[in-house]
Each structure stands twice: as C-alpha cells, then as structure tokens.
Coordinates of C-alpha atoms and ligand atoms in Angstrom, one line a residue:
M864 CA 27.0 151.3 122.3
P865 CA 28.6 149.2 119.9
E866 CA 32.2 147.9 120.7
N867 CA 35.2 149.5 119.1
E868 CA 35.0 147.1 116.0
P869 CA 37.0 147.3 114.0
I870 CA 40.0 149.2 115.7
L871 CA 41.2 151.8 113.4
L872 CA 45.1 152.1 113.2
T873 CA 44.8 155.0 111.0
P874 CA 45.7 158.4 112.3
G875 CA 42.4 160.2 111.5
P876 CA 39.7 159.3 111.5
L877 CA 40.7 157.0 114.6
T878 CA 39.3 155.0 117.1
T879 CA 37.5 157.1 119.7
E880 CA 35.9 156.5 123.1
P881 CA 32.5 155.1 123.4
A882 CA 31.7 158.3 125.7
T883 CA 33.0 160.6 122.8
R884 CA 30.7 159.0 120.4
A885 CA 27.8 159.1 122.9
A886 CA 28.3 162.8 123.2
M887 CA 26.8 163.2 119.7
L888 CA 23.4 161.6 120.7
R889 CA 21.8 165.0 121.2
D890 CA 21.1 167.9 119.0
W891 CA 22.4 171.6 119.7
G892 CA 20.9 174.8 118.3
S893 CA 23.5 177.1 116.9
W894 CA 22.1 180.1 118.5
D895 CA 21.7 178.3 121.8
A896 CA 23.9 179.9 124.7
A897 CA 24.7 176.2 125.9
F898 CA 26.4 175.4 122.6
N899 CA 28.2 178.7 122.3
R900 CA 29.6 178.0 125.7
L901 CA 30.6 174.7 124.5
T902 CA 32.7 176.1 121.7
Q903 CA 34.2 178.8 124.0
S904 CA 35.3 176.2 126.4
V905 CA 36.7 174.0 123.5
C906 CA 38.7 176.9 122.3
A907 CA 40.0 177.9 125.7
D908 CA 41.3 174.4 126.4
L909 CA 43.0 174.1 122.8
L910 CA 44.8 177.4 123.6
A911 CA 45.8 176.1 126.9
I912 CA 47.3 172.9 125.5
A913 CA 49.9 174.9 123.4
H914 CA 50.1 177.6 126.3
G915 CA 48.9 180.2 124.0
E916 CA 46.7 182.1 126.6
D917 CA 48.4 185.3 126.6
E918 CA 49.3 186.2 123.0
F919 CA 47.1 183.9 121.0
V920 CA 43.5 183.2 120.0
C921 CA 41.9 179.9 118.8
I922 CA 39.6 180.0 115.8
P923 CA 37.7 176.9 115.1
M924 CA 36.9 176.2 111.4
Q925 CA 34.5 173.8 109.7
G926 CA 35.7 171.0 107.8
S927 CA 38.7 168.4 107.6
G928 CA 42.2 169.7 108.7
T929 CA 43.3 170.8 105.2
F930 CA 40.4 173.6 105.2
S931 CA 42.3 175.1 108.1
V932 CA 45.6 174.9 106.6
E933 CA 44.2 176.6 103.7
A934 CA 42.4 179.1 105.8
A935 CA 45.5 179.9 107.7
L936 CA 47.6 180.3 104.5
G937 CA 45.1 182.4 102.8
T938 CA 44.5 184.7 105.7
L939 CA 47.8 185.0 107.4
V940 CA 50.0 185.4 104.3
P941 CA 49.8 188.8 102.4
R942 CA 49.4 188.6 98.6
D943 CA 53.1 189.9 98.3
G944 CA 54.4 187.5 100.6
C945 CA 56.7 184.5 99.9
V946 CA 56.5 181.3 101.9
L947 CA 59.4 178.7 102.3
V948 CA 58.0 175.3 102.4
P949 CA 60.4 172.4 103.4
V950 CA 59.0 169.2 101.8
N951 CA 59.6 165.8 103.1
G952 CA 56.0 164.2 102.5
A953 CA 52.7 164.6 101.1
Y954 CA 51.3 167.0 103.4
C955 CA 54.1 169.4 102.7
T956 CA 53.2 169.0 99.1
R957 CA 49.7 169.7 100.0
I958 CA 50.8 173.1 101.4
V959 CA 52.6 173.8 98.0
R960 CA 49.4 173.1 96.1
I961 CA 47.3 175.3 98.3
L962 CA 49.9 178.1 97.9
E963 CA 49.8 177.6 94.0
R964 CA 45.9 177.7 94.1
L965 CA 46.1 180.9 96.2
G966 CA 48.7 182.6 93.8
I967 CA 51.1 183.0 96.8
A968 CA 54.8 183.0 95.8
H969 CA 56.8 180.1 97.4
V970 CA 60.2 178.5 97.6
T971 CA 60.4 174.7 98.4
L972 CA 63.0 173.0 100.2
P973 CA 62.9 169.5 98.7
L974 CA 64.2 166.8 101.3
A975 CA 63.9 162.9 101.2
D976 CA 60.9 161.3 102.8
D977 CA 63.1 160.0 105.8
E978 CA 65.0 163.3 106.1
P979 CA 64.0 166.0 108.6
V980 CA 64.5 169.5 107.8
T981 CA 67.4 171.4 109.7
A982 CA 67.6 174.9 111.2
A983 CA 70.6 175.3 109.1
A984 CA 68.9 174.5 105.7
I985 CA 66.3 176.9 106.5
E986 CA 68.7 179.6 107.4
A987 CA 70.5 178.9 104.1
A988 CA 67.2 179.4 102.3
F989 CA 66.7 182.7 104.0
K990 CA 70.0 183.7 102.9
E991 CA 69.5 182.6 99.3
H992 CA 66.0 184.0 98.9
A993 CA 66.0 187.1 100.8
H994 CA 62.3 187.8 99.8
I995 CA 60.9 185.0 102.0
T996 CA 58.6 186.3 104.5
H997 CA 57.0 183.0 105.9
V998 CA 57.6 179.5 106.6
A999 CA 55.0 176.8 106.4
Q1000 CA 56.4 173.9 108.3
V1001 CA 54.6 170.4 108.9
H1002 CA 55.7 169.4 112.4
L1003 CA 55.0 165.8 112.0
E1004 CA 55.0 164.4 108.4
T1005 CA 52.3 161.9 108.6
S1006 CA 53.1 160.3 105.3
A1007 CA 55.9 158.4 106.6
G1008 CA 55.7 159.6 110.4
L1009 CA 58.7 161.7 110.4
L1010 CA 59.3 164.2 113.1
N1011 CA 60.7 167.8 112.1
P1012 CA 62.6 169.8 114.7
L1013 CA 60.1 172.4 115.6
E1014 CA 61.9 174.1 118.2
A1015 CA 65.1 174.6 116.2
I1016 CA 62.8 175.8 113.2
A1017 CA 61.0 178.3 115.6
E1018 CA 64.2 179.7 116.7
V1019 CA 65.8 180.2 113.4
C1020 CA 62.5 181.9 112.1
A1021 CA 62.5 184.3 115.1
R1022 CA 66.0 185.2 114.8
H1023 CA 65.5 186.1 111.0
D1024 CA 62.0 187.8 111.7
K1025 CA 60.0 185.3 109.5
R1026 CA 56.4 184.4 110.4
L1027 CA 56.2 180.5 111.0
I1028 CA 52.8 178.9 110.3
V1029 CA 53.0 175.3 111.7
D1030 CA 50.7 172.4 110.4
A1031 CA 50.7 170.6 113.7
M1032 CA 47.7 168.3 112.5
S1033 CA 49.1 165.0 113.8
S1034 CA 51.3 166.3 116.8
F1035 CA 49.0 168.8 118.5
G1036 CA 48.0 167.2 121.9
A1037 CA 50.6 164.5 121.9
L1038 CA 53.9 166.3 121.2
P1039 CA 55.1 169.1 123.2
I1040 CA 54.5 172.6 121.5
D1041 CA 54.9 175.7 123.7
L1042 CA 54.0 179.0 122.2
R1043 CA 55.5 180.9 124.9
K1044 CA 59.0 180.0 123.8
G1045 CA 58.4 182.1 120.7
G1046 CA 59.0 181.9 117.0
I1047 CA 55.7 180.3 116.1
D1048 CA 53.0 182.7 114.6
A1049 CA 50.1 180.0 113.9
L1050 CA 49.4 176.5 114.6
V1051 CA 46.9 174.2 112.8
S1052 CA 45.3 171.2 113.9
A1053 CA 42.0 169.4 113.9
S1054 CA 39.4 167.5 116.1
G1055 CA 40.1 164.1 114.8
K1056 CA 43.7 163.4 115.5
C1057 CA 45.7 163.2 118.7
L1058 CA 42.8 164.8 120.7
E1059 CA 40.7 161.8 119.7
G1060 CA 37.6 163.6 118.8
V1061 CA 35.6 162.9 115.7
P1062 CA 36.7 164.4 112.2
G1063 CA 34.9 167.5 111.0
M1064 CA 36.6 170.6 112.3
G1065 CA 39.9 172.2 112.5
F1066 CA 41.2 175.1 114.3
V1067 CA 44.1 177.7 114.0
I1068 CA 45.8 179.1 117.1
A1069 CA 46.9 182.3 115.8
R1070 CA 49.0 185.4 117.2
R1071 CA 46.4 187.9 118.0
A1072 CA 48.4 190.8 116.9
L1073 CA 49.1 189.2 113.6
L1074 CA 45.5 188.1 112.9
E1075 CA 44.3 191.7 113.7
T1076 CA 46.3 192.9 110.6
C1077 CA 44.5 190.4 108.2
E1078 CA 41.1 192.0 107.6
G1079 CA 39.7 191.5 104.1
R1080 CA 42.8 189.4 103.0
S1081 CA 41.4 186.0 102.5
P1082 CA 40.5 185.3 98.9
S1083 CA 38.0 182.8 100.2
L1084 CA 34.9 183.8 102.0
A1085 CA 34.2 180.6 103.9
L1086 CA 37.9 180.1 104.8
D1087 CA 38.4 183.8 106.0
L1088 CA 39.9 183.2 109.4
H1089 CA 39.6 186.8 110.2
D1090 CA 36.0 187.2 109.5
Q1091 CA 35.4 183.9 111.5
W1092 CA 37.3 185.3 114.4
V1093 CA 35.5 188.7 114.5
Y1094 CA 32.0 187.3 114.2
M1095 CA 32.7 184.8 116.8
K1096 CA 34.0 187.4 119.1
K1097 CA 31.0 189.7 118.3
T1098 CA 28.3 187.1 118.5
S1099 CA 29.9 184.2 120.2
Q1100 CA 28.4 182.1 117.4
W1101 CA 30.2 180.4 114.3
R1102 CA 29.7 182.3 111.2
F1103 CA 28.1 179.6 109.2
T1104 CA 26.4 176.4 110.4
P1105 CA 28.6 175.0 113.1
P1106 CA 29.5 171.1 113.1
T1107 CA 27.5 170.9 116.5
H1108 CA 27.9 167.1 117.1
V1109 CA 31.6 167.5 116.3
V1110 CA 32.1 170.2 118.8
A1111 CA 30.1 168.1 121.5
A1112 CA 32.4 165.1 120.9
L1113 CA 35.6 167.1 121.1
R1114 CA 34.4 168.7 124.3
E1115 CA 34.0 165.0 125.7
A1116 CA 37.3 164.1 124.1
L1117 CA 39.1 167.1 125.7
D1118 CA 37.6 166.1 129.2
R1119 CA 39.1 162.8 128.7
F1120 CA 42.4 164.2 127.6
L1121 CA 42.5 166.4 130.8
K1122 CA 41.6 163.4 132.9
E1123 CA 44.2 161.3 131.4
G1124 CA 46.9 163.8 132.3
G1125 CA 46.8 166.2 129.4
R1126 CA 49.5 166.3 126.7
P1127 CA 52.5 164.6 128.7
A1128 CA 50.1 161.5 129.4
R1129 CA 48.8 161.5 125.8
G1130 CA 52.2 161.6 124.4
A1131 CA 53.5 158.9 126.8
R1132 CA 50.5 156.4 125.9
Y1133 CA 51.3 157.0 122.2
A1134 CA 55.0 156.5 122.7
H1135 CA 54.3 153.3 124.6
N1136 CA 51.9 152.1 121.8
C1137 CA 54.5 152.8 119.2
A1138 CA 57.4 151.1 121.0
T1139 CA 55.0 147.9 121.6
L1140 CA 54.2 147.9 117.8
V1141 CA 57.8 148.2 116.6
E1142 CA 59.0 145.7 119.0
G1143 CA 56.3 143.2 118.0
M1144 CA 56.6 143.8 114.4
A1145 CA 60.4 143.4 114.5
A1146 CA 59.9 140.0 116.1
L1147 CA 57.8 139.0 113.0
G1148 CA 60.7 140.4 111.0
F1149 CA 59.2 143.7 109.8
V1150 CA 61.5 146.6 109.4
P1151 CA 60.3 150.3 110.1
F1152 CA 61.0 152.6 107.0
L1153 CA 62.3 155.4 109.3
P1154 CA 65.3 155.4 111.6
A1155 CA 64.2 155.4 115.3
D1156 CA 65.6 158.9 116.1
V1157 CA 63.3 160.6 113.6
Q1158 CA 60.3 158.2 114.2
A1159 CA 57.3 160.3 115.7
P1160 CA 54.9 158.0 118.1
V1161 CA 52.1 158.5 115.9
I1162 CA 52.2 156.3 112.7
V1163 CA 54.9 153.9 111.6
T1164 CA 55.7 153.1 108.0
F1165 CA 57.0 149.4 107.5
H1166 CA 58.5 148.0 104.5
A1167 CA 56.4 145.5 102.8
P1168 CA 57.8 142.0 103.1
N1169 CA 59.9 141.3 100.2
D1170 CA 58.0 138.2 99.2
P1171 CA 56.1 137.6 95.7
H1172 CA 52.9 136.7 97.6
W1173 CA 52.8 140.2 99.1
D1174 CA 49.6 142.0 98.1
F1175 CA 48.6 144.9 100.2
A1176 CA 44.9 144.5 99.3
A1177 CA 44.9 140.8 100.5
F1178 CA 46.8 141.7 103.5
Y1179 CA 44.4 144.6 104.4
A1180 CA 41.6 142.3 104.0
A1181 CA 43.0 139.7 106.2
V1182 CA 43.8 142.1 109.0
R1183 CA 40.5 143.7 108.6
E1184 CA 38.8 140.3 109.2
A1185 CA 40.7 140.2 112.4
G1186 CA 39.3 143.5 113.5
F1187 CA 42.0 146.1 112.5
I1188 CA 42.2 148.8 109.9
L1189 CA 45.6 149.5 108.6
Y1190 CA 46.8 152.1 106.1
P1191 CA 48.5 151.9 102.9
G1192 CA 51.9 153.3 102.4
K1193 CA 52.2 156.9 101.1
L1194 CA 55.6 156.7 99.6
T1195 CA 56.1 156.8 96.0
R1196 CA 59.3 154.8 95.5
L1197 CA 59.0 152.0 98.0
E1198 CA 56.3 149.6 98.9
T1199 CA 55.4 150.1 102.3
F1200 CA 52.2 150.1 104.7
R1201 CA 51.4 152.0 107.7
V1202 CA 50.2 151.2 111.3
G1203 CA 48.9 154.2 113.4
C1204 CA 49.6 154.3 117.2
I1205 CA 47.1 157.1 118.1
G1206 CA 43.5 157.0 119.3
A1207 CA 41.8 155.4 122.3
I1208 CA 43.9 152.3 122.0
D1209 CA 46.7 151.1 124.3
E1210 CA 49.5 148.5 124.3
H1211 CA 47.1 145.5 124.4
D1212 CA 45.5 146.6 121.4
M1213 CA 48.9 147.1 119.6
R1214 CA 49.7 143.5 120.7
R1215 CA 46.5 142.1 119.4
A1216 CA 47.2 144.0 116.1
V1217 CA 50.6 142.5 115.8
A1218 CA 49.1 139.0 116.4
A1219 CA 46.6 139.7 113.7
I1220 CA 49.3 140.8 111.3
D1221 CA 51.2 137.7 112.1
T1222 CA 48.0 135.5 111.5
A1223 CA 47.4 137.3 108.2
T1224 CA 50.8 136.8 106.8
K1225 CA 50.9 133.1 107.6
Q1226 CA 47.4 132.8 106.0
L1227 CA 48.5 134.4 102.9
G1228 CA 51.8 132.6 102.7
I1229 CA 53.9 135.5 103.0
R1230 CA 57.5 135.3 104.3
V1231 CA 58.4 138.3 106.1
R1232 CA 62.0 139.3 104.9
A1233 CA 63.5 142.7 105.2
P1234 CA 64.1 144.3 101.8
E1235 CA 67.9 144.4 102.3
L1236 CA 67.9 140.7 102.7
A1237 CA 66.5 140.1 99.2
Ligands
LIG1964 C1 45.5 164.6 108.7 C2 46.6 165.8 108.3 C3 46.2 166.9 107.6 C4 44.8 167.3 107.2 O1 44.3 166.1 106.2 P1 42.6 166.1 106.2 O2 42.6 165.0 105.4 O3 42.2 167.4 105.7 O4 42.1 165.9 107.6 C5 47.2 167.8 107.3 N1 48.6 167.8 107.7 C6 49.0 166.6 108.3 C7 50.4 166.5 108.8 C8 48.1 165.7 108.7 O5 48.5 164.5 109.3

C-alpha cells in the first residue's frame, strides 16, 4: 500500500486509512447475497449513528452528496410545497438552485457567511410566509466551516409543524445529531466525509411514515428515493448498478469508526485537530475568518496574508510540494484559503501541515499580517 502522500486537508475527498482503500481490492457482484448483506449492514450502522432505528430508514444513493440532496428534495417535498432555505454559504445556495430546477417554490433567508441562522429568524419567516411547508437546512456550512444550531432549528420546526430536511453532509458522524429528539424528517450525508470512506455514494435517512407518502412524486427516475427504497426492501439490491467498491470501503471505514469509539471519539479527534491547527496557525500570524463560537471542527477558513507576495496558486504548490493539499477559499468578498481537519489524520499531521505552511510562506517571501493590521 502506498503511503498517505499527499495528505488531503480537504473535507472530501479526504485522507483515508490504508485498510479502507484496501477494502476496494476485490470485486463484488451486485446480485451476490454477500454484497447485499454488506449494503444492509452499512445502512443499519448509518441509522444507528443518528439514533434513527425506530422511526427512520436509510436509503443509499449512487453519486456524490449533491445527488442525495437532490433526491431528498425531489422525493420528499410535494409539488405544491414551499421550502424555506436559510442561506449562509455555497451549499445553501446549491439547495436553492436544486429547488429552482425542480420547480419547487422556496423562500430564502439571506445571512452573512459568518452568521449562523437563528430559530427566531426561522420563526419570523414562518410568520411572514404562512405557505412554507418545509425547511432545507445545511447543518455545517462547509463553505466557511460555519455551524448552524440544528437542535434549535429542529425545535422550532417541530413546534410549527414544518418538515425539516437537513444537509448534514460534513457533520454526520462527527457532530451530535439525535433523531430521537424529534423535529428532523430527513438527514442527508455521504460516504466520503466524516465517515472517512471514499467518495461515490450518499444516503438519506428519512422518516419512514413520510417516505411512505412519496410514491411517484420524484420528477427524476434515477434520483427517486421512494423507488430506490421500495426496490431495495423487495430485492435487497440497489435499483441500478451499485458503487460496489465504495460500499465495501465504507463498510471498512465504519468498522474503524466504531472501533475508534463512534461519533463522540470521531468528533473529539476532529476538535483536537482543529484546535491544533488554529493554535499553530495563530502562532504564524494567520487569523481565522470565523469567530471561535461558530467555528465547526471540520474546516477552517483563514484570511489570506495581507501581503503583495500572496498568490494562492503559488502557496498551494509550495505546500503541495511538502505533502499537503489545501483548499482555496469559497467566499466571494474576501481573499481566504481553507484547511480541513477531517479524515484519517491526527494532531501530528496538523502540526506538520502548519510547519509546511510556515516553510512555504517563508520560501515565497510572504509576510503574514492579519488583514486588520494593513
Ligand atoms: C460536500 C458537501 C455537499 C455535497 O457536495 P458533493 O460535491 O456533491 O459531494 C453538500 N453539502 C455540504 C454541506 C457539503 O459539505
């Protein structure tokens, strides 16, 4: 097995364990009972992570995470529904674009990139737009790394009897989500984020009673979650060609997840990675974009150094040369770059990454000054 070189400090695809990659070294038949058991065990574990065993079902879906978001919106929202979308980043905007394509009415709640939505703002939107039936909420906005207060959002949705669909793509498996508390109707995530599988499949954890009402609603055949669910219940097979190797890798990744101590241990390792990164970067003069209280331990956005020698492409290449892959910023109004804290990496990797960033800035003659000091 090749070493983990370079280390991906990107929140999907991310650095995986050698054993997870090795799980892909055999072929599986899609009709084979052993493969179908693999799928079933993966779905059972995913349900358990969110404590959804009683009232929810897990439906896997081929494709990247967006395919599952689109499948969830297209299947779970009736044609005459109206979806409230709080928008504080690019993944929220993507949900709005999906709704536009699907021709589903929606109301956006515009927020700044560093401003979590509040339950009060959602409640005000419910009062102003009485025809809202659903809320599509990104839990952790990966654009900046911003955490939205899911429990408070679920509580206000439950109180007003609105259906809540959560894009938990980059939080599932690391941050606490407990479906037993109520208020959430569907959760969407994917193989290649905090579960540390390889990319290639998503999944929707949906309230069974809700999904049962959704037959024939999806305008898309391939992304029809109800059809995928019914077919899988009947045959224990995926409807169309399954991403067999991705499922096998996710099975291995879930075994490692459970061995590590499950969601609390995974979240704790990421929090430690994040703290190590922020502290190390602060010592070099780098300032995070987000205030600490809304920063999720998954990806950190840093202000680019306020120096004429700054050039992200050159910086990226120099850090890449040292064995680490960074992410460009995803904010339109500010020059930033991002460093992920998730994947099969620990605090030692984060320290080495900070050292590589230090070396790269010196090589490139960049003086790291915070933007305020300009
Ligand atoms: C990664 C991610 C997605 C899905 O993106 P894909 O490129 O389709 O995998 C959706 N929402 C959030 C918040 C994400 O982090």
